[in-house]
Amino acid sequence: MANDKKLIPYGRQIIEQDDIDAVVSVLRSDFLTTGPVVDQFERAVAKKTGAAYGVSFSSGTAALHGIMASLDLGEGDEVITTPITFAATSNSVLYVGATPVFADVNPRTLLIDVNDVNRKITSKTKAIIVVDYAGNPCEYEKLRATASEHRLVLISDACHALGAEYHGRKVGGLADMTAFSFHPVKHVTTGEGGMVVTNNAEYYMKLRRFRNHGICDDYKARESKKTWCYEIETLGYNYRLSDIQCALGVSQLNKLDVWVERRNKIARKYDLAFKDIDIVQNLETAPNSKNAYHLYVLKVPENKRSEVFSILRTDGIGVNVHYTPVYYHPLYKRLGYEKGICPVAEMTYEQIISLPIFPALTEEDQDFVISRVKNAIL
Ligand SMILES: *Cc1c(COP(=O)(O)O)cnc(C)c1O
């Protein structure tokens, strides 16, 4: 059975005819980039995520860079974040010359441990970037309290969590600024792409400038003022997302709710399948949260992880490990980060494995994954 199958990936996009039609219609229009569809996509994502403003970027990483740049941080400033994330989260702190400080995670969720955040706050701390790991929202109530008490900016890297909710509120309106990614493995895709959503008008203006060379007005504002003049106030980049990509985004976003439901259904089936096996554990979602399940992560005994990984890979199942603690990377080692900073993250990292989860995963393929995991473990 395994041999005539192609790899079941851990995640993959769905592109339907209406997505293709939406892109083609932009290709036939007057604008390929920075036209009406960019605004349309930004408004749609902001609305969908409970925020006032959206600013699109060329990637989730560029969005995080924009967030850090709009905080006016520099050398000596510290930003607390999690080591269990894609390195782009803490790299964004390095982009602006500030220092990432890693706080440990909760072993049952792999979300940042708010008590450890509190322990790591110093007089140099300016912000906290949390990650809604796997699609599960962080403890925003406690994080908000900590941020207010110490006057810190609260940032959410919600690249896993488009469509997630916390206490009935959507991920997007819970932090001062929230970043999303539209990479094909995420919930909805634009090929490459990202967005920052915020309720703060000042951040909104700064983000827009930053992604367009630091220029205050865009071409439309100049057109309406009938002037060729523009001024560069601050250093910016070309991090724009095109109309072509935004057309795909608008079309994909219409399907988000259905896809998040499907991801939840797949997760419930995995939960049930492994419920009675003592040596494996799923991650917990708080009862008042809605998980968007970008990943389905299983904890297996640490001495069996490589075996499980290689057996499943041999069977054509694209299991993965999310993530190696960020400060294990040579770049971070060179910067002076050492093993032992976050013992829970380090221990849990040895146990985790991500199983395939994406809306187009068939029942048959999921049954195959479950049976192979059981086979490898029992
Ligand atoms: C995907 C991802 C990013 C980066 O997004 P890109 O669009 O690939 O640049 C950042 N943080 C996390 C947690 C992610 O999963």
Coordinates of C-alpha atoms and ligand atoms in Angstrom, one line a residue:
M1 CA 0.0 0.0 0.0
A2 CA 2.7 2.4 1.0
N3 CA 4.8 1.9 -2.1
D4 CA 2.4 3.1 -4.7
K5 CA 1.4 6.1 -2.7
K6 CA 3.0 9.5 -3.0
L7 CA 4.2 11.3 0.1
I8 CA 1.4 12.5 2.4
P9 CA 2.8 15.9 3.4
Y10 CA 2.3 17.4 6.9
G11 CA 0.4 20.3 5.3
R12 CA -0.6 21.5 1.9
Q13 CA -2.8 24.1 0.1
I14 CA -6.1 23.7 -1.7
I15 CA -6.4 25.7 -4.9
E16 CA -9.9 25.6 -6.6
Q17 CA -11.2 27.0 -9.8
D18 CA -12.6 30.1 -8.2
D19 CA -9.1 30.9 -6.8
I20 CA -7.7 30.6 -10.3
D21 CA -10.4 32.7 -11.8
A22 CA -9.8 35.4 -9.2
V23 CA -6.1 35.6 -10.1
V24 CA -6.7 35.6 -13.8
S25 CA -9.2 38.5 -13.5
V26 CA -6.4 40.6 -11.9
L27 CA -4.0 39.6 -14.6
R28 CA -6.4 41.1 -17.1
S29 CA -6.9 44.2 -15.1
D30 CA -5.1 47.6 -15.0
F31 CA -3.2 46.8 -11.8
L32 CA -0.9 43.9 -11.1
T33 CA 0.4 45.4 -7.8
T34 CA -0.9 48.0 -5.3
G35 CA -4.3 48.3 -6.9
P36 CA -7.8 47.9 -5.4
V37 CA -7.4 44.2 -4.4
V38 CA -4.6 44.9 -1.9
D39 CA -7.0 47.2 0.1
Q40 CA -9.8 44.6 -0.3
F41 CA -7.7 41.8 1.1
E42 CA -6.4 44.0 4.0
R43 CA -10.0 45.0 4.9
A44 CA -11.2 41.4 4.6
V45 CA -8.4 40.0 6.9
A46 CA -8.9 42.7 9.5
K47 CA -12.6 42.1 9.6
K48 CA -12.1 38.3 9.8
T49 CA -9.7 38.7 12.7
G50 CA -11.5 41.3 14.7
A51 CA -9.0 44.1 14.1
A52 CA -9.4 47.7 12.8
Y53 CA -6.6 47.7 10.3
G54 CA -4.6 45.3 8.1
V55 CA -1.3 46.0 6.4
S56 CA -0.2 43.4 3.9
F57 CA 3.4 42.3 3.5
S58 CA 5.4 40.1 1.1
S59 CA 5.7 37.4 3.7
G60 CA 5.0 36.7 7.3
T61 CA 8.7 37.3 8.1
A62 CA 8.4 40.8 6.5
A63 CA 5.3 41.4 8.6
L64 CA 7.3 40.6 11.7
H65 CA 10.1 42.8 10.6
G66 CA 7.6 45.6 10.1
I67 CA 6.2 45.1 13.6
M68 CA 9.6 45.3 15.2
A69 CA 10.6 48.3 13.1
S70 CA 7.5 50.2 14.2
L71 CA 8.5 49.8 17.9
D72 CA 11.6 51.9 17.4
L73 CA 13.8 49.4 19.2
G74 CA 17.5 49.3 19.1
E75 CA 20.7 48.0 20.7
G76 CA 20.3 47.1 24.3
D77 CA 16.5 46.7 24.1
E78 CA 15.2 43.2 25.0
V79 CA 12.2 41.4 23.6
I80 CA 10.9 38.2 25.3
T81 CA 9.9 35.4 23.1
T82 CA 9.5 31.6 22.8
P83 CA 12.2 29.2 21.6
I84 CA 9.5 26.8 20.2
T85 CA 8.8 28.6 17.0
F86 CA 10.0 29.1 13.4
A87 CA 13.2 31.2 13.7
A88 CA 11.6 34.2 11.9
T89 CA 9.9 35.2 15.2
S90 CA 13.2 35.9 17.0
N91 CA 15.1 36.8 13.9
S92 CA 12.8 39.8 13.6
V93 CA 14.2 41.1 16.9
L94 CA 17.7 40.7 15.5
Y95 CA 16.8 42.6 12.4
V96 CA 16.3 45.8 14.4
G97 CA 19.4 45.2 16.5
A98 CA 17.6 44.3 19.7
T99 CA 18.1 41.2 21.8
P100 CA 15.8 38.2 21.9
V101 CA 15.3 36.8 25.4
F102 CA 13.8 33.3 25.5
A103 CA 11.2 32.3 28.0
D104 CA 10.2 28.7 28.6
V105 CA 7.0 27.0 27.6
N106 CA 4.3 25.0 29.2
P107 CA 4.9 21.3 28.6
R108 CA 1.2 20.5 28.0
T109 CA 0.7 23.2 25.3
L110 CA 4.2 24.3 24.2
L111 CA 2.8 27.9 24.6
I112 CA 4.9 30.5 26.3
D113 CA 4.9 30.1 30.1
V114 CA 3.7 33.5 31.5
N115 CA 5.4 32.9 34.8
D116 CA 8.7 32.5 33.1
V117 CA 8.0 35.6 31.0
N118 CA 7.6 37.5 34.3
R119 CA 10.9 36.1 35.6
K120 CA 12.7 37.2 32.4
I121 CA 11.5 40.9 32.5
T122 CA 14.3 43.4 33.1
S123 CA 14.5 47.2 32.9
K124 CA 15.6 46.7 29.3
T125 CA 12.5 44.7 28.2
K126 CA 10.4 46.5 25.7
A127 CA 8.1 43.9 24.2
I128 CA 6.9 40.3 24.3
I129 CA 6.3 38.3 21.1
V130 CA 4.2 35.3 21.7
V131 CA 3.4 32.5 19.3
D132 CA 0.0 30.7 19.1
Y133 CA 1.9 27.5 18.6
A134 CA 0.2 24.9 16.4
G135 CA -2.9 27.2 16.2
N136 CA -3.6 27.2 19.9
P137 CA -4.1 30.7 21.3
C138 CA -1.7 31.8 24.2
E139 CA -3.0 32.8 27.6
Y140 CA -3.8 36.4 26.5
E141 CA -5.5 37.5 29.6
K142 CA -2.4 36.8 31.8
L143 CA -0.1 38.2 29.0
R144 CA -2.1 41.4 28.8
A145 CA -1.9 41.9 32.6
T146 CA 1.9 41.3 32.5
A147 CA 2.3 43.7 29.5
S148 CA 0.3 46.4 31.2
E149 CA 2.0 46.1 34.5
H150 CA 5.5 46.5 33.0
R151 CA 4.4 48.8 30.1
L152 CA 5.4 46.3 27.4
V153 CA 4.1 46.0 23.9
L154 CA 2.4 42.7 23.3
I155 CA 2.9 41.2 19.9
S156 CA 1.4 38.0 18.6
D157 CA 3.0 35.9 16.0
A158 CA -0.2 34.2 14.9
C159 CA 1.2 32.6 11.7
H160 CA -0.2 29.3 13.0
A161 CA -3.5 30.7 14.2
L162 CA -5.6 32.4 11.5
G163 CA -9.2 31.6 12.5
A164 CA -8.4 30.8 16.1
E165 CA -10.3 32.2 19.1
Y166 CA -9.6 32.9 22.7
H167 CA -12.5 33.5 25.2
G168 CA -14.8 34.1 22.2
R169 CA -12.5 36.7 20.7
K170 CA -10.6 36.2 17.5
V171 CA -6.9 36.0 17.3
G172 CA -6.0 39.3 15.7
G173 CA -7.6 41.7 18.2
L174 CA -5.9 40.3 21.3
A175 CA -2.4 41.8 21.0
D176 CA -1.1 45.3 20.1
M177 CA -0.1 43.9 16.7
T178 CA -0.6 40.4 15.2
A179 CA 1.3 38.8 12.3
F180 CA -0.1 36.2 9.9
S181 CA 1.6 34.3 7.1
F182 CA 0.1 33.2 3.8
H183 CA 2.7 30.6 2.9
P184 CA 1.1 27.6 1.2
V185 CA 1.4 25.4 4.3
K186 CA -0.6 27.9 6.4
H187 CA -4.4 28.2 6.6
V188 CA -4.9 30.3 3.5
T189 CA -2.3 31.2 0.9
T190 CA -1.1 33.9 -1.5
G191 CA 2.0 31.9 -2.6
E192 CA 4.1 34.0 -0.3
G193 CA 2.6 36.7 1.8
G194 CA 1.8 38.1 5.2
M195 CA -0.2 40.6 7.1
V196 CA -0.1 42.7 10.3
V197 CA -3.4 43.5 12.0
T198 CA -3.8 46.1 14.7
N199 CA -6.3 48.4 16.3
N200 CA -3.7 51.2 16.7
A201 CA -3.8 53.9 14.0
E202 CA -0.2 55.0 14.6
Y203 CA 1.2 51.5 14.1
Y204 CA -1.0 51.3 11.0
M205 CA 0.7 54.3 9.5
K206 CA 4.2 53.2 10.5
L207 CA 3.6 49.7 9.0
R208 CA 2.4 51.1 5.7
R209 CA 5.4 53.4 5.4
F210 CA 7.8 50.7 6.3
R211 CA 6.7 48.3 3.6
N212 CA 6.9 51.0 1.0
H213 CA 10.4 52.5 1.3
G214 CA 9.4 54.7 4.1
I215 CA 7.3 56.8 1.8
C216 CA 4.4 58.6 3.5
D217 CA 1.8 58.7 0.7
D218 CA 1.2 56.0 -1.8
Y219 CA 0.7 56.8 -5.5
K220 CA -3.1 57.1 -5.0
A221 CA -2.7 59.9 -2.4
R222 CA -0.3 61.7 -4.8
E223 CA -2.7 61.3 -7.6
S224 CA -5.5 62.8 -5.7
K225 CA -3.3 65.7 -4.5
K226 CA -2.1 66.1 -8.1
T227 CA 1.6 66.1 -7.2
W228 CA 4.7 64.2 -8.0
C229 CA 6.2 65.0 -4.6
Y230 CA 6.8 62.4 -2.0
E231 CA 9.0 62.3 1.1
I232 CA 11.0 59.6 2.7
E233 CA 10.8 60.1 6.4
T234 CA 12.2 56.8 7.7
L235 CA 14.1 53.9 6.2
G236 CA 11.8 51.4 4.7
Y237 CA 11.8 48.4 2.3
N238 CA 9.9 47.1 -0.6
Y239 CA 7.8 44.5 1.2
R240 CA 4.6 45.0 -0.8
L241 CA 2.2 42.2 -1.6
S242 CA 0.8 42.3 -5.2
D243 CA -2.8 42.6 -6.4
I244 CA -2.3 39.2 -8.1
Q245 CA -1.5 37.6 -4.7
C246 CA -4.2 39.5 -2.9
A247 CA -6.8 38.2 -5.3
L248 CA -5.8 34.7 -4.4
G249 CA -6.0 35.7 -0.7
V250 CA -9.5 37.2 -0.9
S251 CA -10.7 34.0 -2.6
Q252 CA -9.0 31.7 -0.1
L253 CA -10.2 33.7 2.9
N254 CA -13.8 32.8 2.0
K255 CA -13.1 29.2 2.8
L256 CA -11.2 29.7 6.0
D257 CA -14.1 28.8 8.3
V258 CA -14.8 25.5 6.5
W259 CA -11.1 24.6 6.5
V260 CA -10.6 25.4 10.2
E261 CA -13.6 23.1 11.0
R262 CA -12.1 20.4 8.8
R263 CA -8.7 20.8 10.7
N264 CA -10.6 20.5 14.0
K265 CA -12.3 17.3 12.8
I266 CA -9.0 15.7 11.8
A267 CA -7.5 16.7 15.2
R268 CA -10.4 15.1 17.1
K269 CA -10.0 11.9 15.1
Y270 CA -6.2 11.8 16.0
D271 CA -7.1 12.7 19.7
L272 CA -9.5 9.8 19.8
A273 CA -7.2 7.3 18.1
F274 CA -4.4 7.9 20.6
K275 CA -6.5 8.5 23.7
D276 CA -5.9 5.1 25.2
I277 CA -2.2 4.8 24.5
D278 CA -0.5 5.9 27.7
I279 CA 2.9 6.6 26.3
V280 CA 1.7 9.2 23.7
Q281 CA 0.0 12.5 24.5
N282 CA -1.7 15.1 22.5
L283 CA -1.3 18.8 23.3
E284 CA -4.0 20.5 25.3
T285 CA -6.3 23.3 24.1
A286 CA -8.1 25.3 26.8
P287 CA -11.9 24.7 26.9
N288 CA -12.6 28.4 26.1
S289 CA -10.2 28.5 23.1
K290 CA -10.7 27.6 19.5
N291 CA -7.7 25.9 18.0
A292 CA -7.0 26.6 14.3
Y293 CA -4.8 23.5 14.1
H294 CA -2.0 24.5 11.8
L295 CA -0.2 21.6 13.2
Y296 CA -1.2 18.4 15.0
V297 CA 1.6 17.6 17.4
L298 CA 2.0 14.4 19.3
K299 CA 4.3 13.7 22.2
V300 CA 6.0 10.3 22.0
P301 CA 8.6 8.8 24.3
E302 CA 11.9 10.5 23.7
N303 CA 13.7 7.2 23.0
K304 CA 11.2 6.3 20.3
R305 CA 10.9 9.6 18.5
S306 CA 13.6 8.9 15.8
E307 CA 12.2 5.5 15.2
V308 CA 8.7 6.8 14.8
F309 CA 10.0 9.5 12.5
S310 CA 11.9 7.2 10.2
I311 CA 9.2 4.5 10.1
L312 CA 6.6 7.0 9.0
R313 CA 8.9 8.7 6.5
T314 CA 9.7 5.3 5.0
D315 CA 5.9 4.8 4.6
G316 CA 5.6 8.0 2.7
I317 CA 4.1 10.0 5.6
G318 CA 5.6 13.5 5.8
V319 CA 6.0 13.8 9.5
N320 CA 8.1 16.6 10.8
V321 CA 9.4 18.2 14.0
H322 CA 8.2 21.7 14.9
Y323 CA 10.6 23.0 16.2
T324 CA 14.2 22.7 17.2
P325 CA 14.6 25.3 19.9
V326 CA 15.6 28.5 18.1
Y327 CA 18.7 29.1 20.2
Y328 CA 20.2 25.7 19.1
H329 CA 20.8 27.1 15.7
P330 CA 24.5 28.0 15.0
L331 CA 23.6 31.7 14.5
Y332 CA 22.2 31.9 18.0
K333 CA 25.0 29.9 19.5
R334 CA 27.5 32.4 18.0
L335 CA 25.5 35.1 19.6
G336 CA 26.1 33.5 23.0
Y337 CA 22.9 31.6 23.7
E338 CA 23.6 28.3 25.5
K339 CA 21.7 25.1 26.2
G340 CA 19.8 25.1 29.5
I341 CA 18.0 28.5 29.0
C342 CA 14.6 26.9 28.7
P343 CA 14.7 23.3 30.2
V344 CA 11.0 22.5 29.5
A345 CA 11.3 23.5 25.8
E346 CA 14.5 21.5 25.5
M347 CA 13.0 18.4 27.1
T348 CA 9.7 18.6 25.2
Y349 CA 11.4 19.2 21.9
E350 CA 12.9 15.6 22.1
Q351 CA 9.4 14.2 22.3
I352 CA 7.4 16.0 19.6
I353 CA 6.4 14.9 16.2
S354 CA 3.9 16.7 13.8
L355 CA 1.5 14.5 11.9
P356 CA -0.2 15.4 8.6
I357 CA -3.1 17.8 9.0
F358 CA -4.6 19.8 6.2
P359 CA -8.2 20.2 4.9
A360 CA -7.7 17.9 1.9
L361 CA -6.3 15.0 4.0
T362 CA -8.6 12.1 3.2
E363 CA -10.1 9.7 5.8
E364 CA -8.2 6.9 4.2
D365 CA -4.9 8.7 4.4
Q366 CA -5.5 9.6 8.0
D367 CA -6.4 6.0 8.9
F368 CA -3.1 5.0 7.3
V369 CA -1.2 7.6 9.4
I370 CA -2.9 6.4 12.6
S371 CA -2.2 2.8 12.0
R372 CA 1.5 3.4 11.1
V373 CA 2.0 5.6 14.3
K374 CA 0.4 2.8 16.4
N375 CA 2.6 0.3 14.7
A376 CA 5.8 2.3 15.3
I377 CA 5.0 2.9 19.0
L378 CA 3.4 -0.3 20.3
Ligands
LIG1 C1 5.4 30.6 8.8 C2 5.8 31.3 10.0 C3 6.5 32.5 9.9 C4 7.0 33.1 8.7 O1 6.1 33.2 7.7 P1 6.6 33.4 6.1 O2 5.4 33.8 5.4 O3 7.1 32.0 5.7 O4 7.7 34.3 6.1 C5 6.8 33.1 11.1 N1 6.5 32.6 12.3 C6 5.8 31.4 12.4 C7 5.5 30.9 13.7 C8 5.5 30.7 11.2 O5 4.9 29.5 11.3

